[in-house]
Structures are given as structure tokens and as C-alpha cells.
mmCIF file of C-alpha atoms in Angstrom:
data_model
loop_
_atom_site.group_PDB
_atom_site.id
_atom_site.type_symbol
_atom_site.label_atom_id
_atom_site.label_comp_id
_atom_site.label_asym_id
_atom_site.label_seq_id
_atom_site.Cartn_x
_atom_site.Cartn_y
_atom_site.Cartn_z
ATOM 1 C CA UNK O 1 -32.320 7.788 -25.562
ATOM 2 C CA UNK O 2 -33.149 8.162 -21.932
ATOM 3 C CA UNK O 3 -36.064 11.316 -22.323
ATOM 4 C CA UNK O 4 -35.950 14.398 -20.844
ATOM 5 C CA UNK O 5 -38.036 16.493 -18.294
ATOM 6 C CA UNK O 6 -39.828 19.117 -21.124
ATOM 7 C CA UNK O 7 -38.873 22.702 -19.325
ATOM 8 C CA UNK O 8 -42.577 23.804 -20.316
ATOM 9 C CA UNK O 9 -45.770 24.155 -22.643
ATOM 10 C CA UNK O 10 -44.471 27.624 -23.433
ATOM 11 C CA UNK O 11 -45.231 28.543 -26.788
ATOM 12 C CA UNK O 12 -47.662 25.131 -27.626
ATOM 13 C CA UNK O 13 -50.522 26.632 -24.675
ATOM 14 C CA UNK O 14 -51.235 29.341 -27.631
ATOM 15 C CA UNK O 15 -51.840 26.331 -30.916
ATOM 16 C CA UNK O 16 -55.547 25.938 -30.750
ATOM 17 C CA UNK O 17 -55.440 21.543 -31.061
ATOM 18 C CA UNK O 18 -59.095 21.068 -32.517
ATOM 19 C CA UNK O 19 -56.954 23.062 -36.185
ATOM 20 C CA UNK O 20 -55.199 19.076 -36.223
ATOM 21 C CA UNK O 21 -56.084 15.632 -37.317
ATOM 22 C CA UNK O 22 -55.398 13.563 -34.764
ATOM 23 C CA UNK O 23 -53.154 11.290 -33.740
ATOM 24 C CA UNK O 24 -50.689 14.153 -35.228
ATOM 25 C CA UNK O 25 -47.407 14.882 -34.050
ATOM 26 C CA UNK O 26 -46.599 19.085 -34.466
ATOM 27 C CA UNK O 27 -42.851 20.860 -34.759
ATOM 28 C CA UNK O 28 -43.004 24.498 -33.879
ATOM 29 C CA UNK O 29 -40.498 26.039 -36.579
ATOM 30 C CA UNK O 30 -39.408 28.458 -34.350
ATOM 31 C CA UNK O 31 -38.264 26.405 -31.255
ATOM 32 C CA UNK O 32 -36.784 24.919 -33.338
ATOM 33 C CA UNK O 33 -34.999 27.379 -35.198
ATOM 34 C CA UNK O 34 -33.987 29.700 -31.388
ATOM 35 C CA UNK O 35 -32.286 25.601 -30.892
ATOM 36 C CA UNK O 36 -30.529 25.561 -34.154
ATOM 37 C CA UNK O 37 -29.062 28.951 -33.179
ATOM 38 C CA UNK O 38 -27.725 28.087 -29.999
ATOM 39 C CA UNK O 39 -26.587 24.900 -31.845
ATOM 40 C CA UNK O 40 -24.427 27.156 -34.446
ATOM 41 C CA UNK O 41 -23.431 29.644 -31.852
ATOM 42 C CA UNK O 42 -22.071 26.972 -30.123
ATOM 43 C CA UNK O 43 -19.866 26.079 -33.017
ATOM 44 C CA UNK O 44 -19.155 28.766 -33.809
ATOM 45 C CA UNK O 45 -16.785 30.316 -30.958
ATOM 46 C CA UNK O 46 -15.486 27.224 -30.310
ATOM 47 C CA UNK O 47 -14.732 26.215 -33.930
ATOM 48 C CA UNK O 48 -16.537 22.830 -33.517
ATOM 49 C CA UNK O 49 -18.816 21.001 -35.938
ATOM 50 C CA UNK O 50 -21.615 19.634 -34.975
ATOM 51 C CA UNK O 51 -23.932 17.587 -37.027
ATOM 52 C CA UNK O 52 -27.547 16.312 -36.182
ATOM 53 C CA UNK O 53 -28.133 12.797 -35.039
ATOM 54 C CA UNK O 54 -30.319 11.318 -37.815
ATOM 55 C CA UNK O 55 -31.457 8.170 -34.977
ATOM 56 C CA UNK O 56 -32.855 11.503 -33.346
ATOM 57 C CA UNK O 57 -34.523 13.761 -34.991
ATOM 58 C CA UNK O 58 -35.009 12.962 -39.341
ATOM 59 C CA UNK O 59 -38.002 15.315 -40.563
ATOM 60 C CA UNK O 60 -36.511 15.978 -44.057
ATOM 61 C CA UNK O 61 -38.609 18.789 -44.671
ATOM 62 C CA UNK O 62 -37.278 20.702 -42.209
ATOM 63 C CA UNK O 63 -32.794 20.156 -44.100
ATOM 64 C CA UNK O 64 -33.447 23.644 -45.772
ATOM 65 C CA UNK O 65 -33.939 24.374 -42.219
ATOM 66 C CA UNK O 66 -31.654 22.565 -41.317
ATOM 67 C CA UNK O 67 -29.048 22.791 -43.808
ATOM 68 C CA UNK O 68 -28.450 27.650 -42.603
ATOM 69 C CA UNK O 69 -27.007 26.336 -38.942
ATOM 70 C CA UNK O 70 -25.165 22.713 -39.609
ATOM 71 C CA UNK O 71 -22.416 21.601 -40.568
ATOM 72 C CA UNK O 72 -23.956 17.910 -41.801
ATOM 73 C CA UNK O 73 -25.057 15.261 -39.945
ATOM 74 C CA UNK O 74 -24.492 11.222 -39.060
ATOM 75 C CA UNK O 75 -25.946 8.332 -40.207
ATOM 76 C CA UNK O 76 -26.649 4.912 -38.387
ATOM 77 C CA UNK O 77 -27.122 2.746 -41.103
ATOM 78 C CA UNK O 78 -27.578 2.470 -45.643
ATOM 79 C CA UNK O 79 -30.858 4.555 -45.098
ATOM 80 C CA UNK O 80 -30.265 6.999 -42.865
ATOM 81 C CA UNK O 81 -26.872 7.299 -44.975
ATOM 82 C CA UNK O 82 -29.322 8.328 -48.928
ATOM 83 C CA UNK O 83 -31.748 10.358 -46.677
ATOM 84 C CA UNK O 84 -28.894 12.495 -45.641
ATOM 85 C CA UNK O 85 -27.633 12.880 -49.570
ATOM 86 C CA UNK O 86 -30.797 13.534 -50.271
ATOM 87 C CA UNK O 87 -32.291 16.599 -48.193
ATOM 88 C CA UNK O 88 -29.653 17.829 -46.548
ATOM 89 C CA UNK O 89 -26.101 19.166 -46.736
ATOM 90 C CA UNK O 90 -22.500 18.901 -45.621
ATOM 91 C CA UNK O 91 -19.911 16.503 -44.124
ATOM 92 C CA UNK O 92 -21.821 12.712 -43.318
ATOM 93 C CA UNK O 93 -20.396 10.653 -40.768
ATOM 94 C CA UNK O 94 -22.039 6.694 -40.993
ATOM 95 C CA UNK O 95 -21.081 5.063 -38.083
ATOM 96 C CA UNK O 96 -22.712 1.218 -36.914
ATOM 97 C CA UNK O 97 -21.850 -1.239 -35.028
ATOM 98 C CA UNK O 98 -21.444 -3.735 -37.066
ATOM 99 C CA UNK O 99 -22.143 -3.105 -41.578
ATOM 100 C CA UNK O 100 -23.006 -5.242 -43.867
ATOM 101 C CA UNK O 101 -20.795 -6.260 -47.012
ATOM 102 C CA UNK O 102 -23.122 -5.444 -49.599
ATOM 103 C CA UNK O 103 -24.352 -2.094 -48.436
ATOM 104 C CA UNK O 104 -19.930 -0.806 -47.570
ATOM 105 C CA UNK O 105 -19.607 0.982 -50.723
ATOM 106 C CA UNK O 106 -22.837 2.767 -50.444
ATOM 107 C CA UNK O 107 -22.855 4.364 -47.792
ATOM 108 C CA UNK O 108 -18.779 4.716 -48.217
ATOM 109 C CA UNK O 109 -20.196 6.939 -51.229
ATOM 110 C CA UNK O 110 -22.445 8.566 -49.174
ATOM 111 C CA UNK O 111 -20.536 9.935 -46.328
ATOM 112 C CA UNK O 112 -18.147 12.822 -45.645
ATOM 113 C CA UNK O 113 -16.580 9.887 -42.281
ATOM 114 C CA UNK O 114 -17.093 6.155 -42.069
ATOM 115 C CA UNK O 115 -16.793 4.990 -38.337
ATOM 116 C CA UNK O 116 -16.156 1.277 -37.700
ATOM 117 C CA UNK O 117 -17.398 -0.274 -33.917
ATOM 118 C CA UNK O 118 -13.929 -1.786 -33.262
ATOM 119 C CA UNK O 119 -10.101 -2.594 -34.981
ATOM 120 C CA UNK O 120 -11.360 -5.674 -36.751
ATOM 121 C CA UNK O 121 -15.156 -4.214 -38.717
ATOM 122 C CA UNK O 122 -11.761 -1.388 -40.158
ATOM 123 C CA UNK O 123 -9.386 -4.288 -40.757
ATOM 124 C CA UNK O 124 -12.372 -5.642 -43.398
ATOM 125 C CA UNK O 125 -13.405 -2.507 -44.303
ATOM 126 C CA UNK O 126 -11.366 0.782 -44.703
ATOM 127 C CA UNK O 127 -9.364 0.093 -47.836
ATOM 128 C CA UNK O 128 -13.220 -0.558 -49.664
ATOM 129 C CA UNK O 129 -14.989 2.955 -47.249
ATOM 130 C CA UNK O 130 -10.539 4.598 -48.639
ATOM 131 C CA UNK O 131 -11.229 3.787 -51.800
ATOM 132 C CA UNK O 132 -15.309 6.054 -51.880
ATOM 133 C CA UNK O 133 -14.011 8.632 -50.730
ATOM 134 C CA UNK O 134 -14.505 7.918 -47.166
ATOM 135 C CA UNK O 135 -12.073 8.800 -44.199
ATOM 136 C CA UNK O 136 -12.281 6.196 -42.196
ATOM 137 C CA UNK O 137 -12.391 6.576 -38.480
ATOM 138 C CA UNK O 138 -12.784 4.545 -34.995
ATOM 139 C CA UNK O 139 -15.498 4.248 -31.973
ATOM 140 C CA UNK O 140 -13.252 3.831 -28.591
ATOM 141 C CA UNK O 141 -15.062 2.920 -25.289
ATOM 142 C CA UNK O 142 -13.555 5.485 -23.088
ATOM 143 C CA UNK O 143 -15.034 2.417 -20.400
ATOM 144 C CA UNK O 144 -16.057 5.841 -18.148
ATOM 145 C CA UNK O 145 -19.995 4.873 -17.592
ATOM 146 C CA UNK O 146 -21.620 8.642 -17.060
ATOM 147 C CA UNK O 147 -25.279 6.413 -17.916
ATOM 148 C CA UNK O 148 -27.930 6.421 -15.165
ATOM 149 C CA UNK O 149 -30.145 3.570 -17.381
ATOM 150 C CA UNK O 150 -27.426 0.668 -17.760
ATOM 151 C CA UNK O 151 -29.279 -0.018 -20.693
ATOM 152 C CA UNK O 152 -28.986 3.863 -22.679
ATOM 153 C CA UNK O 153 -24.892 3.385 -21.580
ATOM 154 C CA UNK O 154 -22.504 2.303 -24.166
ATOM 155 C CA UNK O 155 -19.734 1.497 -21.613
ATOM 156 C CA UNK O 156 -21.541 -1.049 -19.436
ATOM 157 C CA UNK O 157 -20.052 -3.338 -18.935
ATOM 158 C CA UNK O 158 -19.858 -6.226 -21.827
ATOM 159 C CA UNK O 159 -20.997 -3.690 -23.842
ATOM 160 C CA UNK O 160 -20.322 -4.601 -28.098
ATOM 161 C CA UNK O 161 -20.628 -0.583 -28.760
ATOM 162 C CA UNK O 162 -16.714 0.391 -29.652
ATOM 163 C CA UNK O 163 -12.360 -0.606 -29.033
ATOM 164 C CA UNK O 164 -12.274 -0.961 -25.367
ATOM 165 C CA UNK O 165 -9.848 2.118 -24.317
ATOM 166 C CA UNK O 166 -7.282 -0.715 -22.032
ATOM 167 C CA UNK O 167 -6.561 -2.712 -25.215
ATOM 168 C CA UNK O 168 -6.240 0.437 -27.375
ATOM 169 C CA UNK O 169 -3.603 1.449 -24.571
ATOM 170 C CA UNK O 170 -1.824 -2.622 -25.836
ATOM 171 C CA UNK O 171 -2.007 -1.994 -29.148
ATOM 172 C CA UNK O 172 -0.327 -0.151 -32.909
ATOM 173 C CA UNK O 173 -3.144 0.950 -34.192
ATOM 174 C CA UNK O 174 -3.580 0.516 -38.202
ATOM 175 C CA UNK O 175 -3.912 4.494 -39.981
ATOM 176 C CA UNK O 176 -6.627 5.992 -38.551
ATOM 177 C CA UNK O 177 -8.217 9.640 -39.317
ATOM 178 C CA UNK O 178 -10.185 9.919 -36.471
ATOM 179 C CA UNK O 179 -11.422 9.107 -32.885
ATOM 180 C CA UNK O 180 -15.192 8.692 -32.215
ATOM 181 C CA UNK O 181 -16.302 8.537 -28.488
ATOM 182 C CA UNK O 182 -20.199 8.456 -26.980
ATOM 183 C CA UNK O 183 -21.398 7.412 -23.597
ATOM 184 C CA UNK O 184 -23.811 9.914 -22.737
ATOM 185 C CA UNK O 185 -27.820 10.474 -22.863
ATOM 186 C CA UNK O 186 -29.334 13.752 -22.995
ATOM 187 C CA UNK O 187 -26.944 15.166 -19.710
ATOM 188 C CA UNK O 188 -25.180 18.391 -19.077
ATOM 189 C CA UNK O 189 -21.986 19.265 -19.007
ATOM 190 C CA UNK O 190 -19.899 17.701 -16.206
ATOM 191 C CA UNK O 191 -20.946 14.219 -17.792
ATOM 192 C CA UNK O 192 -18.416 15.563 -20.861
ATOM 193 C CA UNK O 193 -15.839 17.373 -18.270
ATOM 194 C CA UNK O 194 -15.693 13.022 -16.808
ATOM 195 C CA UNK O 195 -15.464 11.595 -19.971
ATOM 196 C CA UNK O 196 -12.875 13.869 -21.473
ATOM 197 C CA UNK O 197 -10.098 13.373 -18.718
ATOM 198 C CA UNK O 198 -10.677 10.022 -18.934
ATOM 199 C CA UNK O 199 -9.493 9.020 -22.694
ATOM 200 C CA UNK O 200 -7.126 12.399 -22.496
ATOM 201 C CA UNK O 201 -3.837 9.422 -20.976
ATOM 202 C CA UNK O 202 -3.889 7.951 -24.471
ATOM 203 C CA UNK O 203 -5.032 11.903 -26.303
ATOM 204 C CA UNK O 204 -1.481 12.884 -24.906
ATOM 205 C CA UNK O 205 0.320 9.707 -25.832
ATOM 206 C CA UNK O 206 -0.890 10.029 -29.384
ATOM 207 C CA UNK O 207 -1.216 14.102 -29.674
ATOM 208 C CA UNK O 208 -1.419 14.722 -33.348
ATOM 209 C CA UNK O 209 -2.470 11.230 -35.002
ATOM 210 C CA UNK O 210 -5.946 11.875 -35.857
ATOM 211 C CA UNK O 211 -6.588 14.560 -38.024
ATOM 212 C CA UNK O 212 -10.333 14.853 -35.823
ATOM 213 C CA UNK O 213 -12.313 13.854 -32.880
ATOM 214 C CA UNK O 214 -15.639 12.854 -32.232
ATOM 215 C CA UNK O 215 -16.984 13.574 -29.014
ATOM 216 C CA UNK O 216 -20.644 11.897 -30.160
ATOM 217 C CA UNK O 217 -24.379 12.964 -29.055
ATOM 218 C CA UNK O 218 -26.319 12.871 -25.730
ATOM 219 C CA UNK O 219 -25.376 16.565 -25.038
ATOM 220 C CA UNK O 220 -28.440 19.121 -23.636
ATOM 221 C CA UNK O 221 -26.559 21.713 -25.591
ATOM 222 C CA UNK O 222 -30.123 23.718 -25.750
ATOM 223 C CA UNK O 223 -31.470 23.183 -22.409
ATOM 224 C CA UNK O 224 -31.404 26.481 -20.909
ATOM 225 C CA UNK O 225 -28.961 25.258 -17.720
ATOM 226 C CA UNK O 226 -26.167 23.718 -19.981
ATOM 227 C CA UNK O 227 -23.100 25.008 -18.821
ATOM 228 C CA UNK O 228 -22.306 26.811 -22.487
ATOM 229 C CA UNK O 229 -19.354 28.611 -21.152
ATOM 230 C CA UNK O 230 -17.752 25.824 -19.836
ATOM 231 C CA UNK O 231 -18.069 24.109 -23.170
ATOM 232 C CA UNK O 232 -16.480 26.502 -25.279
ATOM 233 C CA UNK O 233 -14.037 26.248 -23.816
ATOM 234 C CA UNK O 234 -13.818 22.928 -23.243
ATOM 235 C CA UNK O 235 -13.676 22.089 -27.377
ATOM 236 C CA UNK O 236 -11.059 24.982 -27.727
ATOM 237 C CA UNK O 237 -8.701 23.279 -25.501
ATOM 238 C CA UNK O 238 -9.122 19.920 -26.864
ATOM 239 C CA UNK O 239 -9.021 21.332 -30.554
ATOM 240 C CA UNK O 240 -5.687 23.889 -29.801
ATOM 241 C CA UNK O 241 -3.791 20.180 -27.862
ATOM 242 C CA UNK O 242 -4.787 17.687 -29.374
ATOM 243 C CA UNK O 243 -4.629 19.542 -33.469
ATOM 244 C CA UNK O 244 -8.181 18.161 -34.676
ATOM 245 C CA UNK O 245 -10.935 19.221 -35.940
ATOM 246 C CA UNK O 246 -13.493 18.612 -33.387
ATOM 247 C CA UNK O 247 -17.225 17.342 -34.452
ATOM 248 C CA UNK O 248 -20.478 17.006 -32.185
ATOM 249 C CA UNK O 249 -24.015 15.097 -33.558
ATOM 250 C CA UNK O 250 -26.365 15.836 -30.651
ATOM 251 C CA UNK O 251 -29.366 14.305 -31.345
ATOM 252 C CA UNK O 252 -31.974 15.492 -28.331
ATOM 253 C CA UNK O 253 -31.195 18.597 -28.183
ATOM 254 C CA UNK O 254 -31.399 19.750 -31.981
ATOM 255 C CA UNK O 255 -35.168 19.713 -31.087
ATOM 256 C CA UNK O 256 -35.796 19.619 -27.765
ATOM 257 C CA UNK O 257 -38.990 20.649 -26.220
ATOM 258 C CA UNK O 258 -39.819 21.654 -30.608
ATOM 259 C CA UNK O 259 -42.817 18.906 -30.599
ATOM 260 C CA UNK O 260 -45.273 17.846 -29.486
ATOM 261 C CA UNK O 261 -47.966 14.807 -29.786
ATOM 262 C CA UNK O 262 -51.377 15.720 -30.743
ATOM 263 C CA UNK O 263 -54.451 13.027 -29.216
ATOM 264 C CA UNK O 264 -57.622 12.151 -28.608
ATOM 265 C CA UNK O 265 -59.948 10.693 -26.170
ATOM 266 C CA UNK O 266 -61.832 8.481 -27.228
ATOM 267 C CA UNK O 267 -63.054 7.092 -24.186
ATOM 268 C CA UNK O 268 -63.675 7.103 -20.259
ATOM 269 C CA UNK O 269 -63.642 4.246 -18.023
ATOM 270 C CA UNK O 270 -63.421 3.048 -13.947
ATOM 271 C CA UNK O 271 -61.544 -0.043 -12.534
ATOM 272 C CA UNK O 272 -59.992 1.380 -9.363
ATOM 273 C CA UNK O 273 -60.532 5.168 -10.893
ATOM 274 C CA UNK O 274 -60.837 6.474 -13.709
ATOM 275 C CA UNK O 275 -59.115 5.655 -17.177
ATOM 276 C CA UNK O 276 -59.503 7.075 -20.983
ATOM 277 C CA UNK O 277 -58.618 5.740 -23.854
ATOM 278 C CA UNK O 278 -56.537 7.139 -26.381
ATOM 279 C CA UNK O 279 -55.680 7.264 -29.487
ATOM 280 C CA UNK O 280 -52.146 7.803 -28.790
ATOM 281 C CA UNK O 281 -51.141 4.602 -28.101
ATOM 282 C CA UNK O 282 -47.552 4.355 -25.902
ATOM 283 C CA UNK O 283 -46.177 1.136 -27.778
ATOM 284 C CA UNK O 284 -47.687 2.087 -31.198
ATOM 285 C CA UNK O 285 -46.013 6.108 -31.024
ATOM 286 C CA UNK O 286 -44.464 7.306 -27.789
ATOM 287 C CA UNK O 287 -42.786 3.820 -26.902
ATOM 288 C CA UNK O 288 -40.125 5.047 -24.998
ATOM 289 C CA UNK O 289 -42.455 5.515 -22.469
ATOM 290 C CA UNK O 290 -42.314 1.750 -21.520
ATOM 291 C CA UNK O 291 -39.047 2.077 -22.614
ATOM 292 C CA UNK O 292 -36.856 3.596 -20.756
ATOM 293 C CA UNK O 293 -39.590 3.859 -18.784
ATOM 294 C CA UNK O 294 -41.065 7.718 -18.126
ATOM 295 C CA UNK O 295 -43.431 9.850 -18.011
ATOM 296 C CA UNK O 296 -44.672 12.894 -20.754
ATOM 297 C CA UNK O 297 -45.147 15.981 -19.534
ATOM 298 C CA UNK O 298 -49.007 17.302 -20.457
ATOM 299 C CA UNK O 299 -50.116 20.024 -21.825
ATOM 300 C CA UNK O 300 -51.623 22.312 -19.422
ATOM 301 C CA UNK O 301 -51.418 19.699 -16.723
ATOM 302 C CA UNK O 302 -52.816 21.479 -13.445
ATOM 303 C CA UNK O 303 -51.259 20.688 -9.096
ATOM 304 C CA UNK O 304 -53.717 21.968 -7.424
ATOM 305 C CA UNK O 305 -57.442 20.048 -6.971
ATOM 306 C CA UNK O 306 -58.867 17.606 -9.413
ATOM 307 C CA UNK O 307 -59.066 14.195 -10.560
ATOM 308 C CA UNK O 308 -56.851 11.744 -11.443
ATOM 309 C CA UNK O 309 -57.098 10.073 -14.874
ATOM 310 C CA UNK O 310 -55.057 7.469 -15.926
ATOM 311 C CA UNK O 311 -53.632 7.564 -20.284
ATOM 312 C CA UNK O 312 -53.844 4.352 -22.501
ATOM 313 C CA UNK O 313 -53.618 3.399 -25.755
ATOM 314 C CA UNK O 314 -55.953 1.703 -27.560
ATOM 315 C CA UNK O 315 -53.982 -1.010 -28.341
ATOM 316 C CA UNK O 316 -54.456 -4.835 -26.740
ATOM 317 C CA UNK O 317 -51.707 -4.428 -24.892
ATOM 318 C CA UNK O 318 -52.225 -4.675 -21.179
ATOM 319 C CA UNK O 319 -49.155 -2.402 -20.380
ATOM 320 C CA UNK O 320 -49.851 0.650 -23.209
ATOM 321 C CA UNK O 321 -49.701 2.496 -20.324
ATOM 322 C CA UNK O 322 -48.911 5.970 -21.066
ATOM 323 C CA UNK O 323 -49.486 7.261 -17.021
ATOM 324 C CA UNK O 324 -51.627 9.265 -14.467
ATOM 325 C CA UNK O 325 -52.684 13.140 -14.894
ATOM 326 C CA UNK O 326 -54.272 15.249 -12.730
ATOM 327 C CA UNK O 327 -57.175 16.955 -14.261
ATOM 328 C CA UNK O 328 -59.800 19.786 -13.312
ATOM 329 C CA UNK O 329 -62.651 18.011 -14.570
ATOM 330 C CA UNK O 330 -63.903 14.533 -15.185
ATOM 331 C CA UNK O 331 -61.577 14.276 -19.491
ATOM 332 C CA UNK O 332 -64.842 13.799 -22.108
ATOM 333 C CA UNK O 333 -64.761 12.263 -25.000
ATOM 334 C CA UNK O 334 -63.627 13.959 -27.704
ATOM 335 C CA UNK O 335 -61.751 16.356 -26.547
ATOM 336 C CA UNK O 336 -57.514 16.710 -27.461
ATOM 337 C CA UNK O 337 -54.495 17.067 -25.461
ATOM 338 C CA UNK O 338 -50.676 16.954 -25.866
ATOM 339 C CA UNK O 339 -48.160 15.387 -25.333
ATOM 340 C CA UNK O 340 -43.987 17.436 -24.514
ATOM 341 C CA UNK O 341 -41.899 17.184 -25.897
ATOM 342 C CA UNK O 342 -42.036 14.294 -28.229
ATOM 343 C CA UNK O 343 -40.269 15.527 -31.851
ATOM 344 C CA UNK O 344 -37.037 13.777 -30.762
ATOM 345 C CA UNK O 345 -37.028 9.870 -31.018
ATOM 346 C CA UNK O 346 -40.891 9.600 -31.136
ATOM 347 C CA UNK O 347 -41.340 10.621 -34.594
ATOM 348 C CA UNK O 348 -39.100 8.022 -35.665
ATOM 349 C CA UNK O 349 -39.118 5.433 -33.419
ATOM 350 C CA UNK O 350 -43.352 4.768 -34.392
ATOM 351 C CA UNK O 351 -44.681 1.672 -35.405
ATOM 352 C CA UNK O 352 -47.872 -0.148 -37.036
ATOM 353 C CA UNK O 353 -48.593 -3.324 -33.659
ATOM 354 C CA UNK O 354 -52.538 -3.306 -33.925
ATOM 355 C CA UNK O 355 -52.905 -1.728 -37.403
ATOM 356 C CA UNK O 356 -51.924 1.460 -35.595
ATOM 357 C CA UNK O 357 -52.180 4.163 -36.721
ATOM 358 C CA UNK O 358 -49.466 6.514 -37.671
ATOM 359 C CA UNK O 359 -49.775 9.864 -36.190
ATOM 360 C CA UNK O 360 -49.907 12.604 -38.734
ATOM 361 C CA UNK O 361 -47.075 15.549 -38.618
ATOM 362 C CA UNK O 362 -47.107 19.560 -39.159
ATOM 363 C CA UNK O 363 -45.235 22.614 -38.684
ATOM 364 C CA UNK O 364 -46.360 25.299 -36.189
ATOM 365 C CA UNK O 365 -45.035 28.993 -36.165
ATOM 366 C CA UNK O 366 -46.198 30.017 -32.767
ATOM 367 C CA UNK O 367 -45.854 33.676 -33.956
ATOM 368 C CA UNK O 368 -47.799 33.564 -37.171
ATOM 369 C CA UNK O 369 -49.869 30.359 -36.011
ATOM 370 C CA UNK O 370 -49.517 29.241 -40.060
ATOM 371 C CA UNK O 371 -50.265 26.098 -39.509
ATOM 372 C CA UNK O 372 -48.634 23.737 -42.729
ATOM 373 C CA UNK O 373 -49.904 19.706 -42.658
ATOM 374 C CA UNK O 374 -46.916 17.863 -43.451
ATOM 375 C CA UNK O 375 -47.669 14.549 -43.685
ATOM 376 C CA UNK O 376 -50.685 11.501 -43.003
ATOM 377 C CA UNK O 377 -51.212 8.391 -43.430
ATOM 378 C CA UNK O 378 -53.716 5.934 -44.164
ATOM 379 C CA UNK O 379 -54.092 1.946 -44.491
ATOM 380 C CA UNK O 380 -51.811 1.724 -47.916
ATOM 381 C CA UNK O 381 -48.855 2.973 -45.613
ATOM 382 C CA UNK O 382 -49.554 -0.149 -42.626
ATOM 383 C CA UNK O 383 -50.194 -2.473 -46.535
ATOM 384 C CA UNK O 384 -47.155 -2.133 -47.057
ATOM 385 C CA UNK O 385 -45.300 -3.855 -44.589
ATOM 386 C CA UNK O 386 -45.934 -6.292 -45.181
ATOM 387 C CA UNK O 387 -47.085 -9.079 -47.960
#
């Protein structure tokens, strides 16, 4: 979930931000389609199935488009599984660090595969999953770290995610249909290749036993410098060597550079330098800015001589600060701004802390300039959360 730097303003430089409510997430359906086509081409060339990770991008109004390109979805729990079956097509792989007994029957009914986090969860629920028609999988922890930040590294020491590989080497596995692993975070091909090398002794020892191998997410397949040819060669080899269907489940790659978050300057003040207060909150609308942390790119930011202005949100949190940016002139109240590459994770992690209004959602076509508002939030959305 560590945000990847946007490759640039691109198509959004043409969008008239005054046409939008503020704040507002805007998805360019043309850029999204371009990303989806890249993924479909990889899947076809490598005889691999690519699933949408709903935890990163679950904008179901775009499901008809996504359904034309991907093999299905992966869900992190019951609600995502229900969303997948209601709006998306294809296969559904469900994984959670632990399943609730009260939900496992519904999850199994909805899912093509249920992936268990460890052998204890498999022992508790595998029979239920099979009873309702789902294949069963086991998440393994390759004990090989590629993460750049510990809290985003599923293979860090003491991780709760996956059955450690060294334990599996010493055990006789129960009947399991497939293996799942995930230890990347918005990374290129080389970390995947090293991870595969780390698990291949185990795969070789179990050759022919598993029907599928899911290599998880974190693959930045739509970033321009991704080594697609090397990926395709690796995936084809794995399928041939281990006689298993290969899956990938990217999240960020699907909506990479396909969305922005538009906001408005509310006030400009000064405290050891100029500060602009926006109607966009880092803590409420783009929490990875604080959690990762990282500095999101700003549309049309100048690198030339100008004025450096700290941009912050309207919440009461003292640390609700997005970053410092260079402007040719001092921003003014009412001025519109847009942060780049905000479609993945930001959209699904918004909150109403401080009674903050969640950003509206719009779809834009960068070829025709058509703009459609698909969701606006009001007081009732805040009211329904608590009673």
C-alpha cells in the first residue's frame, strides 16, 4: 500500500476543475482502460489469470468496463465478496488473516477460492468451504522480505500473514488446492523474481500437487518501466514447470495514474511561512499521506521560482498536513487544486472524522471531455454511521 509516485499530470492537465464539486475524486476512464488493456495483454501472453484487488480499487460503477478485461476479483472479507458477486464477473478469491465462523458459509458460497492464512484456519473451515463449492488455498509466508517499509512488509519478522515457509518444509500438508503468497508493495519485476527463487525449492518438492499458484499483488505492471517481457517469461515457466494455473491480483496497477483528488483553497494564513487550508484532509481523504508517509504530486506544480506553501486540511488534527508545494503566485481562497494518482487506496480509505464530508466521485473521459458525477455524499451518510 505504499503509494507509488505518479508519472505526471498527463491527461488531467486538460480538465477544467471548476466543473467539479469540491472535494471530488475523478477517474479518467480512458487511462483506466489503457491500464486494463496492458493487464489483459500480459494475462493472454502468459496464460495467467489477473484479478482485481478490491481492497485497492472497488469503484463498482466501473465494473462493466473492468469485467471486459480481468478474470475476476479478490476480496478481503464478506462485504467485498458480496460487492464482487453483485457487480463484477468472473472468479472470486477470498482471503482474510482470520475468518469469522458466522461468515464463512456466506464467503464460501460467494467464492471460487477461499484462501486460509494458516493451517489452523484451514483445519477449522476447509470442510465448510468445500461444502459450498469453493476450492481451498493456503497463504504461505516466503520469509523473504522485499518491502521498503516494515508496516507494508508481509514478510517482516513476526508477521501474522501466512504460514511460514520453514514450517511447511517440515509438515505433511492436508488436501489443499492451491498456494497464495504476497510480499510485494508496488514494486517492479526484480523483487518478484527474487521471491519466486526463494520459494522454488518448496514448489519443486511439491511439484504437481497444487492446481494453482497465486502470486498476490504489489506488482506495478502498468508502470512504464515494468519489465513485462521478463514477467511473461517467468509466469509461463512457472505454469509449465509446476503444472498449475498462475494468478496475479494487482491493486494499484489497475488504477495507476487514472484518478485525481480535486479540492479547493479555503483560507491562506502564515506561521513561519504561508499555509493554505484546503477542503481536502490528509487524515480523512488521503490517509496514506500520513501513514506511509509520502508527498502526493500536485497537478501543475511549478519547480521554478515561486512561493512555497504548506497545504493542510480542515480537520482538528494538528498533523493534518499534505506537504509543501511551490506555486508561481500565492494561492487564493476559491482556487482549485488537484492531487495526482489518488484512485487507488485513497478512495477506499476515506473517513468522516470531524464530520468531514467525503469527496464526491466522478468519471471523466479524457478523449471526449464528457464528465459524469456518479456519487455525492451528504449529512445522511455521516448520520447513518453512528446512532
